[in-house]
Amino acid sequence: MVKFTADQMRNMMDYPSNIRCLSVIAHVDHGKSTLTDSLVSKAGIIAAKNAGDARFTDTRQDEQDRCITIKSTGISMYFEYDIRDYFRDMRDGNEKAKKSAVEEWVETIEEEGPQKYLINLIDSPGHVDFSSEVTAALRVTDGALVVVDCIEGVCVQTETVLRQALAELIKPVLHVNKLDRVFLELHLDPEEAYQSFNKAIETVNVVIATYQNSILLEKEGLDMQVHPEEGTVSFGSGLQQWAFTLRSFAIKYASKFGMPVRKLMGKLWGDNFYNPKTNKFTRKNKTNELDRCFVQFIMHPIAKMITNVIELKKE
C-alpha cells in the first residue's frame, strides 16, 4: 500500500477548489439519476422543484423516453465544506492517537472558513446491458457512491457494480435511498425499517468482503467495507431531497448527552438502547420495552415531521 506524507498530501491537494471525481453506481431503478438531480439542485444548477423530474444527466432523447440512463454523463458542482470539523469529531477527543497523513494535512489548512470543492459527478447506467459505461466511469473517478433501495436491498446489478468498483481499486460509500417509501408507501414499523436498512448494509459488506478477498485488497491493508457508525453510510430520499448520516444526528444530540460526536455515532447504530428512566445507554433489552437508539432518536423524529407535513400542522 502506498503511503503519503503530510507534505505530499498538501501538494496533491494544492490546486484550485480541491477537485473530486465521483461515480454514482447502483442497480437499475434504485434512484441514481433522481439522487443526482437532488445534488445538482443543491449546487444551485437547477431549481429544487424540478429535481427528480428533470433527470438532468439523462441528456439523450431515448433516455428521457425510457426513463433509464444509457450513457454515463458527468457534471461539475461547487460545494463548500469544512473538513476540519469532520476530523475533530472523528478523533473523539483522543489527541494522543497517532495522526494519519490526511489529518496532518488537514491541520495545515488555515482558519479561513469552509474549503471549496469542485465535485465532478458521473451518473452511470444501472442496466446490465450498459455495464461497460460503469467501468469507464469508475476508471476516471476517485470514489464511488453506491445507491441501494432501502426496501429492495442489494440486487444483482448492485453486486456487479461493487465488483467493478473494487476491481478498479475504488473505495465505495453507501447511500440507502428511497426512505420516503418507508413512511408513505409501506408504512413500516420503525424497527422493521431499521432491520431492512441493516440487512442492506450487511449484504453490501458481504459482497465487498467477497471480492476484496479475491483481489487481495485485505493483504494491502485496505478496508473497503462501509459502516454507518463511521460515517460511510448515508440515508435519505433523492426524490424528496433530504438525507442524513449518523453524524448529522450525533451533532444535534452531543450536547444533550454530554458525549463526543464520534462516541455517540456508535450508540446510534446496532443493538444500543436508551433507558429514559435511568438516563443511560444499554445493550440489554430482554423485555423489549426499549426502542433501539436509531429508532428512538432518528426514525421517530423523522416520522413525526413527515406526519405533521402531510397533515399541514405548520405550528
XYZ file of C-alpha atoms in Angstrom:
315
model
C 0.000 0.000 0.000
C 1.345 3.431 -0.958
C 1.600 5.829 1.997
C 1.872 9.594 1.597
C 3.454 12.135 3.927
C 1.646 15.283 5.018
C 3.722 17.355 2.557
C 2.819 15.033 -0.302
C -0.853 15.221 0.660
C -0.648 19.019 0.742
C 0.992 19.139 -2.690
C -1.633 16.859 -4.193
C -4.444 18.969 -2.740
C -2.874 22.316 -3.617
C -4.924 23.172 -6.687
C -7.995 25.350 -7.247
C -11.201 24.290 -5.498
C -9.887 20.830 -4.433
C -11.294 18.776 -7.290
C -13.006 15.457 -6.505
C -14.322 12.945 -9.044
C -17.141 10.574 -8.039
C -19.282 7.985 -9.817
C -22.860 7.162 -8.823
C -23.420 3.408 -9.283
C -26.375 1.145 -8.480
C -28.896 -1.401 -9.701
C -31.392 -0.140 -12.252
C -34.237 1.989 -10.796
C -32.641 2.394 -7.361
C -32.642 6.175 -7.791
C -29.226 7.220 -9.140
C -30.447 9.876 -11.561
C -33.019 11.251 -9.113
C -30.392 11.487 -6.380
C -28.027 13.192 -8.836
C -30.807 15.677 -9.635
C -31.061 16.496 -5.925
C -27.312 17.104 -5.683
C -27.409 19.271 -8.810
C -30.269 21.234 -7.243
C -28.305 21.655 -4.001
C -25.429 23.083 -6.043
C -27.832 25.706 -7.430
C -27.748 24.499 -11.043
C -31.451 23.634 -11.334
C -34.489 24.655 -9.305
C -35.407 22.401 -6.372
C -38.942 21.946 -7.732
C -37.539 20.414 -10.929
C -35.220 17.934 -9.203
C -36.333 14.353 -9.728
C -38.480 15.123 -12.756
C -35.753 16.856 -14.742
C -33.388 13.836 -14.902
C -30.740 16.455 -15.653
C -27.988 13.974 -16.533
C -30.175 11.964 -18.935
C -29.413 14.182 -21.916
C -30.363 11.793 -24.742
C -33.916 11.619 -26.081
C -34.082 7.820 -25.700
C -33.032 8.165 -22.049
C -35.824 10.665 -21.443
C -38.368 8.486 -23.247
C -37.451 5.260 -21.424
C -36.611 6.904 -18.064
C -33.351 4.950 -17.808
C -29.714 6.008 -18.044
C -27.900 4.621 -21.100
C -24.666 6.641 -21.273
C -22.571 7.875 -18.350
C -22.894 11.634 -18.013
C -20.692 13.930 -15.955
C -21.500 17.233 -14.307
C -19.377 19.598 -12.215
C -20.784 21.036 -8.990
C -19.381 23.516 -6.481
C -19.676 22.890 -2.747
C -18.143 24.284 0.436
C -17.358 22.052 3.394
C -15.141 22.424 6.451
C -13.300 19.111 6.567
C -11.571 20.095 9.819
C -14.835 19.735 11.754
C -15.186 16.179 10.495
C -11.754 15.111 11.750
C -12.250 16.880 15.092
C -15.385 14.782 15.602
C -13.769 11.563 14.418
C -10.831 11.813 16.838
C -13.282 11.556 19.729
C -11.065 13.673 21.933
C -8.193 11.207 21.654
C -5.415 13.658 20.844
C -2.702 11.169 21.800
C -3.579 8.763 18.988
C -1.214 8.772 16.027
C -2.480 11.080 13.310
C -2.790 9.947 9.709
C -1.203 11.843 6.818
C -4.659 13.171 5.916
C -5.170 14.567 9.432
C -1.708 16.168 9.384
C -2.583 17.791 6.077
C -5.945 18.978 7.444
C -4.218 20.672 10.382
C -2.150 22.760 7.956
C -5.289 24.319 6.475
C -5.508 27.910 7.596
C -8.513 29.087 9.604
C -10.234 30.682 6.645
C -13.619 29.013 6.770
C -15.010 26.112 4.722
C -12.861 24.638 1.965
C -14.024 24.978 -1.636
C -14.586 21.795 -3.619
C -15.353 21.141 -7.253
C -17.173 17.789 -7.458
C -17.142 16.072 -10.855
C -20.060 13.668 -10.534
C -20.723 10.934 -13.121
C -24.205 9.409 -13.267
C -23.725 5.916 -14.696
C -26.295 3.382 -16.033
C -27.763 0.673 -13.829
C -28.905 -1.700 -16.546
C -26.683 -4.729 -17.087
C -26.513 -4.097 -20.857
C -24.598 -0.875 -20.254
C -22.124 -2.118 -17.625
C -19.195 -1.050 -19.828
C -20.263 2.555 -19.171
C -19.899 1.899 -15.432
C -16.352 0.583 -15.880
C -15.417 3.611 -17.987
C -16.828 5.956 -15.337
C -15.014 4.221 -12.471
C -11.658 4.437 -14.219
C -11.691 8.229 -14.138
C -13.044 8.725 -10.615
C -11.640 8.793 -7.076
C -14.605 7.205 -5.311
C -17.979 5.570 -5.837
C -21.356 6.484 -4.360
C -23.292 3.198 -4.224
C -27.063 3.701 -4.116
C -29.309 0.960 -2.696
C -33.099 0.979 -2.436
C -33.895 0.648 1.286
C -36.731 -1.799 0.558
C -35.402 -3.857 -2.351
C -31.907 -4.010 -0.882
C -28.899 -5.367 -2.769
C -29.841 -6.661 -6.221
C -27.926 -8.436 -8.977
C -26.530 -5.315 -10.612
C -25.613 -3.829 -7.219
C -23.230 -6.741 -6.746
C -21.885 -6.292 -10.285
C -21.092 -2.580 -9.897
C -19.485 -3.207 -6.492
C -17.238 -5.822 -8.077
C -16.356 -3.366 -10.860
C -15.507 -0.647 -8.321
C -13.262 -2.928 -6.264
C -11.522 -4.188 -9.390
C -10.590 -0.556 -10.140
C -9.461 -0.076 -6.502
C -12.251 2.454 -5.936
C -13.403 2.857 -2.329
C -17.211 2.954 -2.088
C -19.522 4.870 0.200
C -23.158 3.818 0.518
C -26.403 5.747 0.253
C -29.554 3.929 1.432
C -32.152 5.568 -0.776
C -35.948 5.924 -1.046
C -36.675 6.276 2.679
C -39.890 8.037 1.686
C -41.245 4.571 0.756
C -40.895 3.506 4.397
C -43.179 6.281 5.655
C -45.581 6.985 2.771
C -45.909 3.753 0.816
C -45.296 0.738 3.054
C -45.897 2.365 6.474
C -43.261 0.142 8.042
C -42.785 -0.044 11.775
C -39.560 1.871 12.618
C -37.933 -1.308 13.937
C -38.830 -3.149 10.712
C -37.356 -0.251 8.730
C -34.107 -0.469 10.743
C -33.873 -4.204 10.071
C -34.358 -3.551 6.356
C -31.595 -0.920 6.335
C -29.284 -3.132 8.372
C -29.823 -6.097 6.062
C -28.990 -3.981 3.003
C -25.780 -2.664 4.602
C -24.687 -6.104 5.796
C -25.292 -7.568 2.343
C -23.212 -4.811 0.759
C -20.383 -5.606 3.179
C -20.626 -9.333 2.419
C -20.258 -8.591 -1.295
C -17.341 -6.242 -0.629
C -15.618 -8.776 1.632
C -16.002 -11.496 -1.006
C -14.418 -9.533 -3.838
C -11.971 -7.702 -1.571
C -10.563 -11.103 -0.672
C -10.335 -12.236 -4.278
C -8.304 -9.216 -5.402
C -6.049 -9.306 -2.318
C -7.050 -5.877 -1.005
C -7.011 -7.204 2.562
C -3.318 -8.062 2.255
C -2.717 -4.442 1.227
C -4.404 -3.296 4.441
C -7.309 -1.628 2.625
C -10.739 -1.933 4.241
C -13.411 -1.170 1.660
C -16.430 -2.021 3.814
C -18.989 0.617 4.828
C -20.220 1.311 8.365
C -22.938 3.794 9.458
C -21.167 4.479 12.766
C -18.065 5.585 10.842
C -19.952 7.986 8.584
C -19.541 5.989 5.355
C -23.291 5.290 5.025
C -25.974 7.911 4.437
C -29.741 7.548 4.437
C -32.332 9.625 2.641
C -34.728 10.240 -0.217
C -33.385 11.512 -3.516
C -36.928 12.291 -4.662
C -37.736 14.440 -1.617
C -34.189 15.888 -1.462
C -33.255 15.075 2.111
C -30.588 12.854 3.594
C -28.563 12.335 6.758
C -25.694 10.393 8.270
C -25.429 9.287 11.884
C -23.003 12.168 12.348
C -25.789 14.624 11.432
C -27.894 13.488 14.372
C -24.933 12.898 16.705
C -24.009 16.588 16.350
C -27.562 17.558 17.365
C -27.623 15.252 20.407
C -23.981 15.533 21.559
C -24.522 18.458 23.943
C -27.710 16.916 25.353
C -25.937 13.700 26.340
C -22.580 15.333 27.093
C -20.879 12.827 24.819
C -18.348 13.248 21.980
C -19.853 13.082 18.486
C -17.768 10.060 17.489
C -18.832 8.036 20.530
C -22.490 8.977 20.104
C -22.399 7.840 16.457
C -21.549 4.357 17.715
C -24.558 4.460 20.055
C -26.956 5.382 17.236
C -26.474 2.110 15.372
C -26.682 -1.570 16.229
C -28.075 -3.113 19.411
C -27.861 0.020 21.534
C -30.850 1.159 23.575
C -31.534 4.210 25.729
C -33.409 3.886 29.003
C -35.062 7.241 29.824
C -35.728 6.127 33.412
C -32.028 5.675 34.195
C -30.738 8.130 31.567
C -28.246 5.507 30.439
C -27.417 3.636 27.249
C -27.612 -0.137 27.441
C -27.202 -3.153 25.193
C -29.738 -5.193 27.184
C -33.400 -5.193 26.193
C -34.736 -8.559 27.379
C -38.329 -7.401 27.811
C -38.356 -5.446 24.500
C -39.620 -2.363 26.333
C -36.953 -0.064 24.907
C -36.569 1.223 21.356
C -33.093 0.989 19.867
C -31.340 4.357 19.645
C -31.603 4.576 15.843
C -35.379 4.184 16.101
C -35.810 6.423 19.130
C -33.587 9.328 18.128
C -33.743 9.228 14.317
C -36.734 7.331 12.904
C -39.335 8.677 15.344
C -38.445 12.384 14.811
C -38.432 11.938 11.015
C -41.778 10.096 11.099
C -43.274 12.817 13.290
C -42.057 15.558 10.951
C -43.431 13.792 7.862
C -46.805 13.267 9.586
C -47.011 16.937 10.506
C -46.135 17.979 6.951
C -48.802 15.700 5.457
C -51.439 16.941 7.911
C -50.362 20.564 7.311
C -49.609 21.146 11.008
C -47.379 24.149 10.434
C -47.102 25.010 14.098
